[in-house]
mmCIF file of C-alpha atoms in Angstrom:
data_model
loop_
_atom_site.group_PDB
_atom_site.id
_atom_site.type_symbol
_atom_site.label_atom_id
_atom_site.label_comp_id
_atom_site.label_asym_id
_atom_site.label_seq_id
_atom_site.Cartn_x
_atom_site.Cartn_y
_atom_site.Cartn_z
ATOM 1 C CA UNK C 1 -201.683 131.208 -148.934
ATOM 2 C CA UNK C 2 -200.794 132.811 -151.654
ATOM 3 C CA UNK C 3 -200.395 136.052 -149.323
ATOM 4 C CA UNK C 4 -197.754 134.384 -146.774
ATOM 5 C CA UNK C 5 -195.475 133.477 -149.155
ATOM 6 C CA UNK C 6 -196.277 136.511 -151.592
ATOM 7 C CA UNK C 7 -195.707 138.702 -147.786
ATOM 8 C CA UNK C 8 -191.747 136.221 -147.140
ATOM 9 C CA UNK C 9 -190.564 137.090 -150.289
ATOM 10 C CA UNK C 10 -191.156 140.870 -149.933
ATOM 11 C CA UNK C 11 -189.332 140.216 -146.469
ATOM 12 C CA UNK C 12 -186.872 138.233 -147.589
ATOM 13 C CA UNK C 13 -186.301 140.858 -150.790
ATOM 14 C CA UNK C 14 -185.791 143.621 -148.206
ATOM 15 C CA UNK C 15 -184.077 141.513 -145.898
ATOM 16 C CA UNK C 16 -181.549 141.085 -149.075
ATOM 17 C CA UNK C 17 -181.483 144.712 -150.377
ATOM 18 C CA UNK C 18 -180.996 145.656 -146.327
ATOM 19 C CA UNK C 19 -178.234 143.935 -146.285
ATOM 20 C CA UNK C 20 -176.480 145.516 -150.028
ATOM 21 C CA UNK C 21 -177.006 148.457 -148.475
ATOM 22 C CA UNK C 22 -174.972 148.731 -145.479
ATOM 23 C CA UNK C 23 -172.663 147.141 -146.758
ATOM 24 C CA UNK C 24 -172.261 149.482 -149.920
ATOM 25 C CA UNK C 25 -171.837 151.761 -146.442
ATOM 26 C CA UNK C 26 -168.794 153.295 -145.589
ATOM 27 C CA UNK C 27 -168.114 152.229 -142.347
ATOM 28 C CA UNK C 28 -167.315 155.459 -140.174
ATOM 29 C CA UNK C 29 -163.724 156.530 -139.889
ATOM 30 C CA UNK C 30 -162.203 155.126 -136.770
ATOM 31 C CA UNK C 31 -159.047 155.129 -135.799
ATOM 32 C CA UNK C 32 -157.814 151.707 -135.614
ATOM 33 C CA UNK C 33 -155.124 151.199 -133.087
ATOM 34 C CA UNK C 34 -156.380 152.217 -130.278
ATOM 35 C CA UNK C 35 -159.748 153.428 -128.074
ATOM 36 C CA UNK C 36 -159.161 157.150 -127.512
ATOM 37 C CA UNK C 37 -161.717 160.061 -128.801
ATOM 38 C CA UNK C 38 -160.872 163.454 -129.643
ATOM 39 C CA UNK C 39 -162.771 164.356 -126.565
ATOM 40 C CA UNK C 40 -160.538 162.331 -124.744
ATOM 41 C CA UNK C 41 -157.429 164.226 -122.156
ATOM 42 C CA UNK C 42 -154.397 163.153 -121.652
ATOM 43 C CA UNK C 43 -154.972 162.350 -118.795
ATOM 44 C CA UNK C 44 -157.407 159.753 -120.278
ATOM 45 C CA UNK C 45 -154.406 159.157 -122.734
ATOM 46 C CA UNK C 46 -151.802 158.153 -120.127
ATOM 47 C CA UNK C 47 -154.486 156.242 -119.339
ATOM 48 C CA UNK C 48 -154.569 153.759 -121.631
ATOM 49 C CA UNK C 49 -151.229 154.180 -122.441
ATOM 50 C CA UNK C 50 -149.356 154.494 -119.352
ATOM 51 C CA UNK C 51 -146.034 156.716 -119.347
ATOM 52 C CA UNK C 52 -145.165 159.500 -122.191
ATOM 53 C CA UNK C 53 -141.681 157.389 -123.982
ATOM 54 C CA UNK C 54 -140.970 160.993 -125.283
ATOM 55 C CA UNK C 55 -142.511 164.680 -125.284
ATOM 56 C CA UNK C 56 -141.481 166.900 -127.749
ATOM 57 C CA UNK C 57 -143.615 169.835 -129.698
ATOM 58 C CA UNK C 58 -145.897 168.951 -132.182
ATOM 59 C CA UNK C 59 -146.484 170.545 -134.971
ATOM 60 C CA UNK C 60 -149.869 172.333 -133.745
ATOM 61 C CA UNK C 61 -148.387 174.126 -131.381
ATOM 62 C CA UNK C 62 -148.996 172.157 -128.484
ATOM 63 C CA UNK C 63 -146.781 168.886 -127.259
ATOM 64 C CA UNK C 64 -146.695 164.964 -128.849
ATOM 65 C CA UNK C 65 -147.155 162.564 -126.705
ATOM 66 C CA UNK C 66 -144.831 159.328 -127.539
ATOM 67 C CA UNK C 67 -146.319 154.839 -126.759
ATOM 68 C CA UNK C 68 -145.452 152.550 -127.475
ATOM 69 C CA UNK C 69 -147.524 150.363 -129.228
ATOM 70 C CA UNK C 70 -148.912 146.663 -130.961
ATOM 71 C CA UNK C 71 -151.075 147.102 -133.893
ATOM 72 C CA UNK C 72 -151.601 144.399 -136.252
ATOM 73 C CA UNK C 73 -148.908 141.994 -133.653
ATOM 74 C CA UNK C 74 -146.477 145.003 -135.002
ATOM 75 C CA UNK C 75 -144.452 146.829 -132.317
ATOM 76 C CA UNK C 76 -144.504 150.179 -133.374
ATOM 77 C CA UNK C 77 -145.256 154.099 -131.190
ATOM 78 C CA UNK C 78 -149.094 155.496 -132.061
ATOM 79 C CA UNK C 79 -147.913 159.252 -131.015
ATOM 80 C CA UNK C 80 -151.193 161.789 -129.833
ATOM 81 C CA UNK C 81 -150.600 165.898 -130.739
ATOM 82 C CA UNK C 82 -152.254 168.417 -129.441
ATOM 83 C CA UNK C 83 -152.865 171.877 -130.463
ATOM 84 C CA UNK C 84 -152.294 175.081 -128.163
ATOM 85 C CA UNK C 85 -155.406 174.621 -126.147
ATOM 86 C CA UNK C 86 -154.539 171.273 -125.135
ATOM 87 C CA UNK C 87 -156.963 169.912 -127.413
ATOM 88 C CA UNK C 88 -155.764 166.453 -129.346
ATOM 89 C CA UNK C 89 -156.410 166.851 -132.906
ATOM 90 C CA UNK C 90 -153.311 164.055 -134.449
ATOM 91 C CA UNK C 91 -153.263 160.565 -133.517
ATOM 92 C CA UNK C 92 -150.233 157.616 -135.387
ATOM 93 C CA UNK C 93 -149.101 154.841 -135.220
ATOM 94 C CA UNK C 94 -145.385 154.354 -136.981
ATOM 95 C CA UNK C 95 -143.346 151.247 -137.605
ATOM 96 C CA UNK C 96 -140.277 151.230 -138.366
ATOM 97 C CA UNK C 97 -137.927 148.230 -140.228
ATOM 98 C CA UNK C 98 -134.200 147.961 -141.887
ATOM 99 C CA UNK C 99 -136.475 145.699 -144.776
ATOM 100 C CA UNK C 100 -138.263 147.686 -147.465
ATOM 101 C CA UNK C 101 -140.336 144.422 -148.603
ATOM 102 C CA UNK C 102 -140.974 144.275 -144.961
ATOM 103 C CA UNK C 103 -141.464 147.703 -144.693
ATOM 104 C CA UNK C 104 -143.834 147.502 -148.251
ATOM 105 C CA UNK C 105 -146.210 144.277 -146.032
ATOM 106 C CA UNK C 106 -146.500 146.117 -143.979
ATOM 107 C CA UNK C 107 -148.069 149.385 -145.928
ATOM 108 C CA UNK C 108 -150.412 146.547 -148.452
ATOM 109 C CA UNK C 109 -151.843 145.640 -144.998
ATOM 110 C CA UNK C 110 -152.150 148.818 -143.302
ATOM 111 C CA UNK C 111 -153.159 149.914 -147.100
ATOM 112 C CA UNK C 112 -156.162 147.214 -147.526
ATOM 113 C CA UNK C 113 -157.358 148.033 -144.342
ATOM 114 C CA UNK C 114 -157.603 151.402 -144.529
ATOM 115 C CA UNK C 115 -159.570 150.695 -148.312
ATOM 116 C CA UNK C 116 -161.944 148.558 -146.266
ATOM 117 C CA UNK C 117 -162.840 150.738 -143.997
ATOM 118 C CA UNK C 118 -162.721 153.610 -146.258
ATOM 119 C CA UNK C 119 -163.405 153.286 -149.485
ATOM 120 C CA UNK C 120 -160.854 153.938 -152.145
ATOM 121 C CA UNK C 121 -158.722 156.863 -150.725
ATOM 122 C CA UNK C 122 -159.141 160.948 -152.589
ATOM 123 C CA UNK C 123 -155.536 160.728 -153.405
ATOM 124 C CA UNK C 124 -153.018 157.911 -153.955
ATOM 125 C CA UNK C 125 -149.201 158.751 -154.747
ATOM 126 C CA UNK C 126 -147.345 156.002 -156.328
ATOM 127 C CA UNK C 127 -144.930 156.784 -158.707
ATOM 128 C CA UNK C 128 -142.652 154.383 -161.194
ATOM 129 C CA UNK C 129 -141.082 157.159 -162.692
ATOM 130 C CA UNK C 130 -139.166 158.346 -158.870
ATOM 131 C CA UNK C 131 -139.877 154.679 -156.949
ATOM 132 C CA UNK C 132 -136.242 155.679 -155.805
ATOM 133 C CA UNK C 133 -137.173 158.887 -154.270
ATOM 134 C CA UNK C 134 -140.391 158.034 -153.392
ATOM 135 C CA UNK C 135 -142.476 155.463 -151.328
ATOM 136 C CA UNK C 136 -146.894 155.325 -151.884
ATOM 137 C CA UNK C 137 -149.303 157.759 -150.089
ATOM 138 C CA UNK C 138 -152.640 157.806 -149.199
ATOM 139 C CA UNK C 139 -154.394 159.933 -147.673
ATOM 140 C CA UNK C 140 -158.809 159.440 -147.406
ATOM 141 C CA UNK C 141 -160.255 163.536 -147.472
ATOM 142 C CA UNK C 142 -163.753 162.438 -144.067
ATOM 143 C CA UNK C 143 -165.919 165.091 -143.141
ATOM 144 C CA UNK C 144 -164.672 163.529 -139.280
ATOM 145 C CA UNK C 145 -161.481 164.050 -140.539
ATOM 146 C CA UNK C 146 -158.564 163.175 -142.415
ATOM 147 C CA UNK C 147 -156.774 159.563 -142.748
ATOM 148 C CA UNK C 148 -153.360 160.101 -144.201
ATOM 149 C CA UNK C 149 -151.066 156.388 -145.016
ATOM 150 C CA UNK C 150 -147.437 156.799 -145.141
ATOM 151 C CA UNK C 151 -143.751 155.493 -146.100
ATOM 152 C CA UNK C 152 -140.541 155.947 -146.499
ATOM 153 C CA UNK C 153 -137.453 154.018 -147.412
ATOM 154 C CA UNK C 154 -134.930 155.704 -147.854
ATOM 155 C CA UNK C 155 -131.344 153.881 -146.700
ATOM 156 C CA UNK C 156 -131.506 155.788 -143.464
ATOM 157 C CA UNK C 157 -135.082 155.572 -142.325
ATOM 158 C CA UNK C 158 -138.104 152.822 -143.707
ATOM 159 C CA UNK C 159 -141.001 153.735 -142.094
ATOM 160 C CA UNK C 160 -144.611 153.570 -142.369
ATOM 161 C CA UNK C 161 -146.698 155.609 -140.339
ATOM 162 C CA UNK C 162 -150.990 155.663 -139.989
ATOM 163 C CA UNK C 163 -152.468 159.545 -139.104
ATOM 164 C CA UNK C 164 -155.976 159.866 -138.450
ATOM 165 C CA UNK C 165 -156.601 163.894 -138.381
ATOM 166 C CA UNK C 166 -158.606 166.345 -135.749
ATOM 167 C CA UNK C 167 -162.205 167.898 -138.742
ATOM 168 C CA UNK C 168 -159.808 171.065 -137.399
ATOM 169 C CA UNK C 169 -155.889 170.360 -139.207
ATOM 170 C CA UNK C 170 -157.490 168.268 -142.151
ATOM 171 C CA UNK C 171 -157.108 169.532 -145.375
ATOM 172 C CA UNK C 172 -159.680 170.172 -148.303
ATOM 173 C CA UNK C 173 -159.484 167.652 -150.825
ATOM 174 C CA UNK C 174 -156.950 169.674 -154.062
ATOM 175 C CA UNK C 175 -159.017 170.224 -157.032
ATOM 176 C CA UNK C 176 -157.450 168.583 -160.162
#
């Protein structure tokens, strides 16, 4: 009887330990606003999103394709950027508003989701000194590619952008 209780107790301790380990590990950086993956093609994207609303040159010498996309109950735009070899290297979701409070609320919501998924970011820019010039920005430097959450709040534009970058185009974390 004692041996059976020990086994049950040991099993219970191991189950609690495994649950704690699982809860402490960071989740993989999966892009939450699309099911598209790095190996997908433009055909895969148009099958999911429909015809692009706009196309223009990407900063990676390829083409950017944009589509209207709702995420988290908010209407925004998803952007898929390709390089010069027609390889998908960046995916972003952007939300624009006319209201600074709305912008801050959306940024905080996305930041909370990203932090829950990825842990604390490796770079943050928040400055009271430059509050009129700069908005909060975070970068997570991951082996699976950088994740960037940035916002702009000026009289001309109020927008937040949530970007996932392929490892081939991701920057290394700057040395302190």
